[in-house]
CSV table of C-alpha atoms and ligand atoms in Angstrom, one decimal:
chain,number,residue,atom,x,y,z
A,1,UNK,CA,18.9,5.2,-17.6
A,2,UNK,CA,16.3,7.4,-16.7
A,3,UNK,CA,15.3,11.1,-17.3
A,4,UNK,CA,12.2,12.8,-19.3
A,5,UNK,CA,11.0,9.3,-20.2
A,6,UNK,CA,7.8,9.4,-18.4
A,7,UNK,CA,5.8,8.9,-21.4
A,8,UNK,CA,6.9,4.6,-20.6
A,9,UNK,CA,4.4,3.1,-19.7
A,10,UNK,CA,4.7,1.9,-16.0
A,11,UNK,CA,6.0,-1.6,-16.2
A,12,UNK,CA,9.3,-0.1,-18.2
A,13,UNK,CA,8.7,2.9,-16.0
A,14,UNK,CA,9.4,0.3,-12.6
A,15,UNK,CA,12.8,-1.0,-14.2
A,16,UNK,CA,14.0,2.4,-15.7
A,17,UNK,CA,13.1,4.7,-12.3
A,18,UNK,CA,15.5,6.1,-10.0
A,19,UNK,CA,18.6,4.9,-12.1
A,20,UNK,CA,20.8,7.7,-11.7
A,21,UNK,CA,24.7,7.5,-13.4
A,22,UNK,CA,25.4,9.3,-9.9
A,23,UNK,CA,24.6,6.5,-7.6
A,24,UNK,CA,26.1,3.9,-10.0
A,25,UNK,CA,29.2,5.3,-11.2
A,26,UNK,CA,32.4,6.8,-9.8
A,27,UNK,CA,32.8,10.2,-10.6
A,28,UNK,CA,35.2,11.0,-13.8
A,29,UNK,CA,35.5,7.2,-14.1
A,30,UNK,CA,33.9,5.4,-17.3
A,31,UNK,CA,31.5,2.8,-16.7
A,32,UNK,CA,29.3,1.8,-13.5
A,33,UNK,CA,27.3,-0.7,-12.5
A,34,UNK,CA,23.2,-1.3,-12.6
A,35,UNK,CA,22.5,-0.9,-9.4
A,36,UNK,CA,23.1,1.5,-6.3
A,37,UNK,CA,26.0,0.2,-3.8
A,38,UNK,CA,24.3,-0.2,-0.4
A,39,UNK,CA,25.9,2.7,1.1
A,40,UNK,CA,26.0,2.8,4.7
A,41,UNK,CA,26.2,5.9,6.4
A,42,UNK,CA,25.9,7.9,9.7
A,43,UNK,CA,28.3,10.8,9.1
A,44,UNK,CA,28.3,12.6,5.3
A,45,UNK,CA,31.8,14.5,5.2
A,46,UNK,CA,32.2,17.8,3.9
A,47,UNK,CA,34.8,19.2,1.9
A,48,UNK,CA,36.0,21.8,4.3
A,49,UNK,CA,35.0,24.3,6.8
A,50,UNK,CA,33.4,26.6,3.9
A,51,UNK,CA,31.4,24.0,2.3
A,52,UNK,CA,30.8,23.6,6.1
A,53,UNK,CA,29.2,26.8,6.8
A,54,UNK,CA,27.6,26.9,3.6
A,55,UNK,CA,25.5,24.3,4.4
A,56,UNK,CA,23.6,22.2,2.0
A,57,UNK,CA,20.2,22.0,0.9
A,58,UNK,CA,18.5,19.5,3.1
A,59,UNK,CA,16.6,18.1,-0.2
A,60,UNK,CA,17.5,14.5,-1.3
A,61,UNK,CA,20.3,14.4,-3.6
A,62,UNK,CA,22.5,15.9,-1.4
A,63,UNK,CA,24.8,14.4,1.1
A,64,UNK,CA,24.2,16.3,4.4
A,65,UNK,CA,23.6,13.5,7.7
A,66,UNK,CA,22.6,9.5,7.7
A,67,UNK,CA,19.1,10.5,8.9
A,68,UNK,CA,18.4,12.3,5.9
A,69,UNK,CA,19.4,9.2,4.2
A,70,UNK,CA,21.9,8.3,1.0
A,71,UNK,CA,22.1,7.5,-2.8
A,72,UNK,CA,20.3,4.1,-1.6
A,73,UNK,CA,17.5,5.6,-0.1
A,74,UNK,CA,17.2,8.1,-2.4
A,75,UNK,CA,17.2,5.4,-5.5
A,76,UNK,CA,14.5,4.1,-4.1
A,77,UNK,CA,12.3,7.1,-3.1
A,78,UNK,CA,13.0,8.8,-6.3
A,79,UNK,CA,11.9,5.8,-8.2
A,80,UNK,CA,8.5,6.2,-6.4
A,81,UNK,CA,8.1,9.6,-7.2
A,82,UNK,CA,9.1,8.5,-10.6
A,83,UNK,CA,5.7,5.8,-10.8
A,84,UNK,CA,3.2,8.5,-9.6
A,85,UNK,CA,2.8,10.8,-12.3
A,86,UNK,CA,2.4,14.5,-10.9
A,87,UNK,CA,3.6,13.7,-7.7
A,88,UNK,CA,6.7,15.9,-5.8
A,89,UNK,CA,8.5,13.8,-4.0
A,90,UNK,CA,8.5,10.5,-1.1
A,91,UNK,CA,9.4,9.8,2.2
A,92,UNK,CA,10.3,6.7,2.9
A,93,UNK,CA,10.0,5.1,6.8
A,94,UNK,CA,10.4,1.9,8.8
A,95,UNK,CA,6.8,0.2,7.8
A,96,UNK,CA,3.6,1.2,6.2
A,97,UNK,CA,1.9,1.9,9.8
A,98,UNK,CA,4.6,4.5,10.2
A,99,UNK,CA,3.9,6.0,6.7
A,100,UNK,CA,0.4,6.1,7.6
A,101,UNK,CA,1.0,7.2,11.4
A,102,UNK,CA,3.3,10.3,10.2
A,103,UNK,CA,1.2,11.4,6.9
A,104,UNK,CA,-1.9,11.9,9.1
A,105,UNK,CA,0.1,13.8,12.1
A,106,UNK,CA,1.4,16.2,9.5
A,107,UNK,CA,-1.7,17.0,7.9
A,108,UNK,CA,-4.1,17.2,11.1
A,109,UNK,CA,-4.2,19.4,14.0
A,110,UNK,CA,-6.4,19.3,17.5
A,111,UNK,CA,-10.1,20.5,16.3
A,112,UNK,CA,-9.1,19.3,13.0
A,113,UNK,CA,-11.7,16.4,11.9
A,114,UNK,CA,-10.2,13.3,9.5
A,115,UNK,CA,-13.0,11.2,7.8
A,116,UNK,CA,-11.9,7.5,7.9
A,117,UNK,CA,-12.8,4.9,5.5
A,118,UNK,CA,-15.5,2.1,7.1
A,119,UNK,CA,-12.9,-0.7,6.0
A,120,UNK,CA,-9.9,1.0,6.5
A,121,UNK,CA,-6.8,-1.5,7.5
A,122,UNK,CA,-7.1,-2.2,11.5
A,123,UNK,CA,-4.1,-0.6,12.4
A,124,UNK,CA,-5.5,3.1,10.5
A,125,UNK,CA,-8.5,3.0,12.3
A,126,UNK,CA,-6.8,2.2,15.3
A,127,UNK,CA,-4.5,5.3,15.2
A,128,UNK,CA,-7.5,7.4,14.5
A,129,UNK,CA,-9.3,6.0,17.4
A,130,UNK,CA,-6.3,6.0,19.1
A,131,UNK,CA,-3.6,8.4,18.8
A,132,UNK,CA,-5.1,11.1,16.8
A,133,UNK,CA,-8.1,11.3,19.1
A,134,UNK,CA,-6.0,11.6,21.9
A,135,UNK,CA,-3.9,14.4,20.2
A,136,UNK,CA,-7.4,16.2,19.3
A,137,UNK,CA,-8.9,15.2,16.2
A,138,UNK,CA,-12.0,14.4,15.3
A,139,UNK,CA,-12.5,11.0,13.4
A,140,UNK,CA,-15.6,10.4,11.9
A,141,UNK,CA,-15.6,7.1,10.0
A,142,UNK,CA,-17.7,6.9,6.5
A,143,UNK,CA,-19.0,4.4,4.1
A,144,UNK,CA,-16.9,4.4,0.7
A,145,UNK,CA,-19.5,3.2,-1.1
A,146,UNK,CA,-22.0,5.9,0.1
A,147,UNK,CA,-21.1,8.6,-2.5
A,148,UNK,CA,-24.5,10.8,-2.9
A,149,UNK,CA,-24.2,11.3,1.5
A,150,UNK,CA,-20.1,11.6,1.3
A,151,UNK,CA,-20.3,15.3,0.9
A,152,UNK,CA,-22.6,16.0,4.0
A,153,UNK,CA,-20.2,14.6,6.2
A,154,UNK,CA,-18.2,17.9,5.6
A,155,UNK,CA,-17.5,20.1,8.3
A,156,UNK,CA,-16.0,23.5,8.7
A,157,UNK,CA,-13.3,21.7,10.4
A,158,UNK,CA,-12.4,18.6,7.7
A,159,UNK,CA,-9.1,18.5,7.0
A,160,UNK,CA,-8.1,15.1,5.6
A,161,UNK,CA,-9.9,12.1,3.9
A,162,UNK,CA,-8.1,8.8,4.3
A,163,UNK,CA,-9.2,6.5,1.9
A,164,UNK,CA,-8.4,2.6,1.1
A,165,UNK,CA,-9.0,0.9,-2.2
A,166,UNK,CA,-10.2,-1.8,-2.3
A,167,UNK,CA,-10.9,-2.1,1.3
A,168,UNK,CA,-8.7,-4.0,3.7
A,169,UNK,CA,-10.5,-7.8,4.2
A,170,UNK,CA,-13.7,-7.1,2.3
A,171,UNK,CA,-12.3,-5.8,-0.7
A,172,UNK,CA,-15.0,-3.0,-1.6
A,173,UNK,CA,-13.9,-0.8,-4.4
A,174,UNK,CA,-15.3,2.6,-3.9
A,175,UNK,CA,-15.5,6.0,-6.5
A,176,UNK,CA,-11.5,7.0,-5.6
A,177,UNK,CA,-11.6,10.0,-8.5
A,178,UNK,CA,-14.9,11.0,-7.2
A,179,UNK,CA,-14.2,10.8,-3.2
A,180,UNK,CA,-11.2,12.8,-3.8
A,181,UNK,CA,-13.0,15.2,-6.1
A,182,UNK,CA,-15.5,15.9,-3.4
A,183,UNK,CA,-12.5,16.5,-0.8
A,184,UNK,CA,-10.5,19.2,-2.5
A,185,UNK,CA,-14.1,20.7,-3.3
A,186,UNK,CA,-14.4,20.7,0.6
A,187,UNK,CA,-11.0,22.0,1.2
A,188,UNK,CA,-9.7,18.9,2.8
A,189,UNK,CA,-6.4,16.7,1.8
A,190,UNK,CA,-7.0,13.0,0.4
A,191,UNK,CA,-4.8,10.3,1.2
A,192,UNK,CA,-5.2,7.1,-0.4
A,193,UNK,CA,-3.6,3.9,1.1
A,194,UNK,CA,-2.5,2.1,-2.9
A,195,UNK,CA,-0.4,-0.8,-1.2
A,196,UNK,CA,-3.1,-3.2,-2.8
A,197,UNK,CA,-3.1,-2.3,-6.4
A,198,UNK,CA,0.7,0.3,-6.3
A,199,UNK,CA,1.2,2.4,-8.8
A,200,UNK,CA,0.9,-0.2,-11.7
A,201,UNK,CA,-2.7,-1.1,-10.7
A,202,UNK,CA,-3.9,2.8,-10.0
A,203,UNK,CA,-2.5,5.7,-10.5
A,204,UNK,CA,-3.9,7.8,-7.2
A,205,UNK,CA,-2.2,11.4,-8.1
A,206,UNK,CA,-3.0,11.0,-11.3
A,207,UNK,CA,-6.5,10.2,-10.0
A,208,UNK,CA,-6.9,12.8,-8.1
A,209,UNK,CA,-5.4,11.9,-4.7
A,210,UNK,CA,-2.9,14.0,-2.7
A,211,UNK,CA,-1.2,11.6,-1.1
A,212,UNK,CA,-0.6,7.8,-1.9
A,213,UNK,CA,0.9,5.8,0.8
A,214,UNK,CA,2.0,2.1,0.6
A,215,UNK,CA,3.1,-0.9,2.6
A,216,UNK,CA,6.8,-1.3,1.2
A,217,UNK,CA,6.5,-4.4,3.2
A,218,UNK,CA,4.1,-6.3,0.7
A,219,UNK,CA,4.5,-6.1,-2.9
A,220,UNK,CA,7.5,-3.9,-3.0
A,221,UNK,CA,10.0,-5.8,-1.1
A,222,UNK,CA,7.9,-9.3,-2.6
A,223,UNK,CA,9.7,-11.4,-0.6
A,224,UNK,CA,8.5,-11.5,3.0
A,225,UNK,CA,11.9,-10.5,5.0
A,226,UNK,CA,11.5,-6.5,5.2
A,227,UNK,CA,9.5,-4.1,6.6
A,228,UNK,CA,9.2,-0.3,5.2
A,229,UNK,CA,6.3,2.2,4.2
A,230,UNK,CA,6.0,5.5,1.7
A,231,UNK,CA,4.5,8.5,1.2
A,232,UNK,CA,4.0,10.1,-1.9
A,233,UNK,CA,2.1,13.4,-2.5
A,234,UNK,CA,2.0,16.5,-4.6
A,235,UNK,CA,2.6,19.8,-2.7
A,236,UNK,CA,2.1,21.5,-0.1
A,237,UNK,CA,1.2,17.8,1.4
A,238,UNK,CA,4.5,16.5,0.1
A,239,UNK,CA,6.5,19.1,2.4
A,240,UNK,CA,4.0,18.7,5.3
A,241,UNK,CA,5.1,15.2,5.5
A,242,UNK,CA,8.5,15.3,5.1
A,243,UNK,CA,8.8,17.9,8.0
A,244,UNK,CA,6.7,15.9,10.4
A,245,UNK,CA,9.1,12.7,9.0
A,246,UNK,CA,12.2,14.8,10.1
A,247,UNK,CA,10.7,15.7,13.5
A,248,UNK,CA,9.9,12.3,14.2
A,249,UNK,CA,13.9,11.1,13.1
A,250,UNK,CA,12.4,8.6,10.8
A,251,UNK,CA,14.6,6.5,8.7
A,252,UNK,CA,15.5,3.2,6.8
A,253,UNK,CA,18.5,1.7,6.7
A,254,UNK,CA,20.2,1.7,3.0
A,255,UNK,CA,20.0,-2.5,3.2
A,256,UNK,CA,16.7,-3.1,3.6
A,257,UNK,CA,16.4,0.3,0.1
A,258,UNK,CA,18.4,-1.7,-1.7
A,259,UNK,CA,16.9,-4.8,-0.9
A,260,UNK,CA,13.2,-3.1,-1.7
A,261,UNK,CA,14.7,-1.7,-5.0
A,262,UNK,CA,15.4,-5.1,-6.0
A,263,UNK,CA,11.7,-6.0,-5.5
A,264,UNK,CA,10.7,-3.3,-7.5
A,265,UNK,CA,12.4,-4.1,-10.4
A,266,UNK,CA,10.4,-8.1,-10.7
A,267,UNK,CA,7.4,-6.6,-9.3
A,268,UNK,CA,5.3,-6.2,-12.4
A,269,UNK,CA,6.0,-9.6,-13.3
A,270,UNK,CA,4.9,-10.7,-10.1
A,271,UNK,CA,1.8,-8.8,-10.3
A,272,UNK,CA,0.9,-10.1,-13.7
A,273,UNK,CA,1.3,-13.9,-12.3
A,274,UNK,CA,-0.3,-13.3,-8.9
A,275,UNK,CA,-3.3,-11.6,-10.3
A,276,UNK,CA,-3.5,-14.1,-13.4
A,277,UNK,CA,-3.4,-17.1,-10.5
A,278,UNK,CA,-6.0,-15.2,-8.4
A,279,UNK,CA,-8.2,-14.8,-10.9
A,280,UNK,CA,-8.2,-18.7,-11.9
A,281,UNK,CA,-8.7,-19.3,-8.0
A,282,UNK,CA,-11.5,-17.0,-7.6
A,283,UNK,CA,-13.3,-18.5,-10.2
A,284,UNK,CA,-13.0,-21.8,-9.0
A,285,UNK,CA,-14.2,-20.9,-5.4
A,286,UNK,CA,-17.3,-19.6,-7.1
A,287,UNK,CA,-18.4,-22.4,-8.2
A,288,UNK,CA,-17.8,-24.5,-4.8
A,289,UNK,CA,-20.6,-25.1,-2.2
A,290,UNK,CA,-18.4,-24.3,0.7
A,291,UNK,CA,-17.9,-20.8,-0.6
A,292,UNK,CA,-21.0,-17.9,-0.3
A,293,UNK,CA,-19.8,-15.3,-1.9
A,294,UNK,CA,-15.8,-14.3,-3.7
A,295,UNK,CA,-14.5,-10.8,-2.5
A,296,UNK,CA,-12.4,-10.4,-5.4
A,297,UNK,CA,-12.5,-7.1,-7.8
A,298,UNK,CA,-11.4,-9.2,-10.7
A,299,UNK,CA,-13.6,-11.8,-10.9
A,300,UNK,CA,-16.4,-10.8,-13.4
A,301,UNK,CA,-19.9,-10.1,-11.3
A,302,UNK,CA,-18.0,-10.2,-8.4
A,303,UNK,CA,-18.9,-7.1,-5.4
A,304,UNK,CA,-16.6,-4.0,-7.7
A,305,UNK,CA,-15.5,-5.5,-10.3
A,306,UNK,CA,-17.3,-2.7,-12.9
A,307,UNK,CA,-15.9,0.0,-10.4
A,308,UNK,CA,-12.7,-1.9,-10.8
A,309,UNK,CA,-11.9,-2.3,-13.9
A,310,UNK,CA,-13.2,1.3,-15.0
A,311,UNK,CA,-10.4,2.5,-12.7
A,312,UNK,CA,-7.4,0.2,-12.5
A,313,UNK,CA,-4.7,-1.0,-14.8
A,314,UNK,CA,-4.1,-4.3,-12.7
A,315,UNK,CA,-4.6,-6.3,-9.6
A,316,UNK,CA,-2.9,-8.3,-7.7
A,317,UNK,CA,-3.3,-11.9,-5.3
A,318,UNK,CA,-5.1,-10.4,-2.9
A,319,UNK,CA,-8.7,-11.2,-2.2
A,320,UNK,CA,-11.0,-12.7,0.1
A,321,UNK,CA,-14.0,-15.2,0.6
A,322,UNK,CA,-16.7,-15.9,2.4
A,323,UNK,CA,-17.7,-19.7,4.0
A,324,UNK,CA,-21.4,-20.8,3.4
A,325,UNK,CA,-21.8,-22.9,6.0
A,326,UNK,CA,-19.0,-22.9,9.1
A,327,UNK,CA,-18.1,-22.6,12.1
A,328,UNK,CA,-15.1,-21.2,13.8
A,329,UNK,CA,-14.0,-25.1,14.0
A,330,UNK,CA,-14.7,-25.8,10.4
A,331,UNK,CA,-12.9,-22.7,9.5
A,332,UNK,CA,-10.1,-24.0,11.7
A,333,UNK,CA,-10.0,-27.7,10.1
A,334,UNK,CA,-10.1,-25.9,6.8
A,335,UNK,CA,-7.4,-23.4,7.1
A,336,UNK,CA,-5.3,-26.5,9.3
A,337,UNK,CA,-5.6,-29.0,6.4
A,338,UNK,CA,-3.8,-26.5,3.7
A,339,UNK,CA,-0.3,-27.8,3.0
A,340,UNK,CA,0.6,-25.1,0.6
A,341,UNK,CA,-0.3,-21.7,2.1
A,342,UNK,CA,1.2,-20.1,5.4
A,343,UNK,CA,-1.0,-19.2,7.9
A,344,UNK,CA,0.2,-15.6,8.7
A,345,UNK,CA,-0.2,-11.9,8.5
A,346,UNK,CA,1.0,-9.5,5.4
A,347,UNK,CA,0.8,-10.6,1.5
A,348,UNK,CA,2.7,-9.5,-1.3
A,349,UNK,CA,5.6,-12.2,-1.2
A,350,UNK,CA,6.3,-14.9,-3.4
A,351,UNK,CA,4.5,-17.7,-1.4
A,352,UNK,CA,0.9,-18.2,-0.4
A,353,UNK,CA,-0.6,-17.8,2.5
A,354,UNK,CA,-4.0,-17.5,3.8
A,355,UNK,CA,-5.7,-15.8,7.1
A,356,UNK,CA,-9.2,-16.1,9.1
A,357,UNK,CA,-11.2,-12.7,9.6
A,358,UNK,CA,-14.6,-11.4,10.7
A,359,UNK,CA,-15.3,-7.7,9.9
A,360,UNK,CA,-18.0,-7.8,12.0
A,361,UNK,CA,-16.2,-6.3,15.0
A,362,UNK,CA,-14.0,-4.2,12.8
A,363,UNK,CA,-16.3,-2.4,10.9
A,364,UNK,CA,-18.7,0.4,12.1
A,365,UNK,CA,-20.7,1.2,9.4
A,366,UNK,CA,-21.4,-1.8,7.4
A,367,UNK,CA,-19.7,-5.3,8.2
A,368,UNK,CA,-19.4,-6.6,4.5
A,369,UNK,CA,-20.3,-5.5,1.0
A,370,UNK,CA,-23.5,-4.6,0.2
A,371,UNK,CA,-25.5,-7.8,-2.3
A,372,UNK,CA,-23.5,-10.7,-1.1
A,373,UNK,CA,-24.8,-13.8,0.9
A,374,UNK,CA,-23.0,-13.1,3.8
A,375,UNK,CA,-23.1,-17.6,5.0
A,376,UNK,CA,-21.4,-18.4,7.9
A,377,UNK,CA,-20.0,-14.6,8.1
A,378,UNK,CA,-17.1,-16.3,8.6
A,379,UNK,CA,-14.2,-14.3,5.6
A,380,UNK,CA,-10.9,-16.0,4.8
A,381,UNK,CA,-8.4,-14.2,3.0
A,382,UNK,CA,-5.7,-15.9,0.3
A,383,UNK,CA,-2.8,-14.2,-0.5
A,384,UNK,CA,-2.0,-15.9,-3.7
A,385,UNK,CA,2.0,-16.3,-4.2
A,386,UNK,CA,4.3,-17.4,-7.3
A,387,UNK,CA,3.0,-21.4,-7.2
A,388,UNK,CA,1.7,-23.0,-9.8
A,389,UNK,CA,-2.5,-22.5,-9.6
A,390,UNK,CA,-3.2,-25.6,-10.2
A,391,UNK,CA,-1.5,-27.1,-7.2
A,392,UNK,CA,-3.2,-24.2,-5.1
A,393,UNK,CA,-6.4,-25.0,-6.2
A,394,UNK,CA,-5.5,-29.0,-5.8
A,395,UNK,CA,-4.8,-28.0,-1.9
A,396,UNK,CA,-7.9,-26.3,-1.5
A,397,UNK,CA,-9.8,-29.0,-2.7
A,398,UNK,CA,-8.2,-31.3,-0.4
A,399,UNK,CA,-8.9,-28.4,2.6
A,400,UNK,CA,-12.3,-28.4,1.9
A,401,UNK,CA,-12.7,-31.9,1.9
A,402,UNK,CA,-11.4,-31.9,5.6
A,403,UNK,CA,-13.7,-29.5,6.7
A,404,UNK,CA,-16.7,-31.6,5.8
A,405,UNK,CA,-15.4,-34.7,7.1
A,406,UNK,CA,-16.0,-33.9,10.5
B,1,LIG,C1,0.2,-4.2,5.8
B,1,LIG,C2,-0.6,-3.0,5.4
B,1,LIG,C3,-0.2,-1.8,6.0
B,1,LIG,C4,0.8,-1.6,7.0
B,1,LIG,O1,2.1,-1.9,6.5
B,1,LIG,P1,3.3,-2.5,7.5
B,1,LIG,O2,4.5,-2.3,6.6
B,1,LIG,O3,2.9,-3.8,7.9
B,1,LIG,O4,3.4,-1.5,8.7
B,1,LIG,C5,-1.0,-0.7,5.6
B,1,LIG,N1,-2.0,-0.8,4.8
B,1,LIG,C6,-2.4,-2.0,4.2
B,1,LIG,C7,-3.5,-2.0,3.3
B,1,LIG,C8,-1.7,-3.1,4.6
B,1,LIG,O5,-2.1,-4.3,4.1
């Protein structure tokens, strides 16, 4: 059970955290059970009219209304909390977009200016085009890899730096401890979206970061059938967020906690195997003719893998590739002729799948990584699952095979 054991390292840290005795025993009774009962919830009772009045602290931990959530949610949160060294406490909510969506309401006002990463996930960049530009804030979007001009971006205005690593699709690993350095220098908040790597794979508090959020939906839950986001941040953010959170009546239901706790407790495993399978992938694509360049920040002399492996403590099955020579029907015959990845959005679950993209559009700033040959500019992504590598490999063969023969 946990308590003061932080000195784990992270992988027993992810099966030890948020196992309270309270959630998983009755009270005065002997015994209990591993993990936290799913406990469904609208109305928390109190003991009487005096217990009533007194109120109770609106903290978790404390049984006060279903939209503050129960023992489930709060497993789950505080076992977050528990993986971030230094950090004061999550928020959990209905996907990572939401996480995202509420973190960056709470910390910016109108006149208030948010620099965006270049190759920030689609959805961030379109809130900050979107909705936060409507609401009043400045969004200014800025290379990560562009370190020695990242402080003359700085206004008297900058309030927030919102940070991926490594980036969505392109997979650029930028200078998180420096970036971050530079924004408390400046006065302004950094938030780092860690779904990629989680807290096994970086540790963004202990990095310097004040805010990590994460896709719940990918890695956490592992199993592609649930949908939920966090925040977690030191203080003053921390309370910033949770207000806003409140405000906005965000919740998730105590099935799909219990159902994300479970995830967390195999996910290191997972992790290990995805990112060993990647790895062996990766390598083989860079030795095919169809391939120009492997986005992949574990692959030895691939675009960040010095950056990465100064910083991280693991990956994952995430990465990306470039065709040589294609076109959007070759990609198409490619992608078509795979028997063993899904073609479909998210990652993170136990099965492969793979997606077409072009950052071209997406990007402001610079479309891929700087040093690659770009080929086709044609990117695929793989989301590399629990099958056995060889088999994957043995269906890309096969996949490139049919794109030539046409
Ligand atoms: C998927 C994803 C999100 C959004 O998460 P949802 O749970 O799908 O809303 C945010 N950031 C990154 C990097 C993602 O891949």
């Amino acid at each position: 059970m946990s308590g003061g054991e932080k000195e784990h390292k992270p992988a027993t840290r992810m099966v030890e955290a948020g196992r309270k005795r309270e959630w998983t025993s009755m009270p005065g009774k002997p015994g209990g059970v591993v993990n936290p009962p799913v406990w469904r919830a609208s109305t928390h009772l109190y003991d009487n009219s005096t217990d009533h009045a007194e109120g109770r602290p609106n903290e978790d931990g404390h049984f006060y209304y279903g939209r503050r959530g129960g023992p489930t949610q709060w497993a789950l949160a505080d076992a977050l909390t528990e993986m971030e060294p230094g950090a004061q406490g999550t928020q959990l909510f209905p996907s990572g977009v939401a996480a995202i969506a509420c973190t960056l309401q709470a910390l910016l006002r109108p006149g208030d200016e948010l620099l965006v990463t270049d190759n920030a996930y689609e959805p961030t960049r379109n809130l900050a085009m979107g909705m936060l530009k409507r609401q009043g804030v400045d969004i200014r979007p800025f290379d990560p890899l562009d370190l020695d001009g990242f402080p003359s971006l700085f206004g008297d205005t900058t309030r927030v730096v919102m940070m991926e690593c490594p980036g969505s699709l392109t997979m650029e690993v930028c200078d998180v401890p420096a970036l971050a350095r530079i924004a408390r220098e400046k006065g302004a908040v950094s938030v780092l979206d860690n779904t990629w790597a989680s807290p096994l794979g970086f540790a963004g508090l202990a990095h310097g970061c004040d805010v990590t959020v994460m896709s719940l939906t990918k890695h956490v839950g592992g199993h592609s059938d649930l949908m939920m986001g966090s925040a977690t941040a030191t203080n003053p953010a921390f309370g910033r967020i949770r207000r806003q959170s409140q405000f906005l009546g965000q919740v998730v239901s105590p099935d799909d906690a219990s159902l994300a706790l479970r995830g967390l407790r195999s996910m290191a495993l997972r992790l290990e195997r995805e990112t060993a399978s990647a790895l062996a992938i990766a390598e083989w694509l860079s030795a095919r003719s169809e391939v120009s360049a492997v986005l992949c920040p574990m692959l030895p002399g691939a675009p960040g893998h010095a950056m990465w492996q100064r910083d991280f403590t693991g990956g994952c099955g995430l990465f990306s590739f470039v065709l040589a020579d294609a076109d959007n029907s070759a990609r198409a015959r490619f992608i078509d002729a795979l028997d063993l990845f899904g073609i479909g959005y998210s990652w993170g679950g136990f099965e492969s799948l793979i997606t077409p993209f072009d950052p071209a559009p997406i990007h402001q700033l610079r479309a891929w990584p700087p040093g690659i040959d770009t080929g086709s500019g044609l990117g695929v992504r793989l989301s590399i699952g629990l099958e056995d590598p060889a088999d994957l490999i043995a269906d890309l063969e096969h996949a490139f095979a049919a794109m030539g023969a046409a």
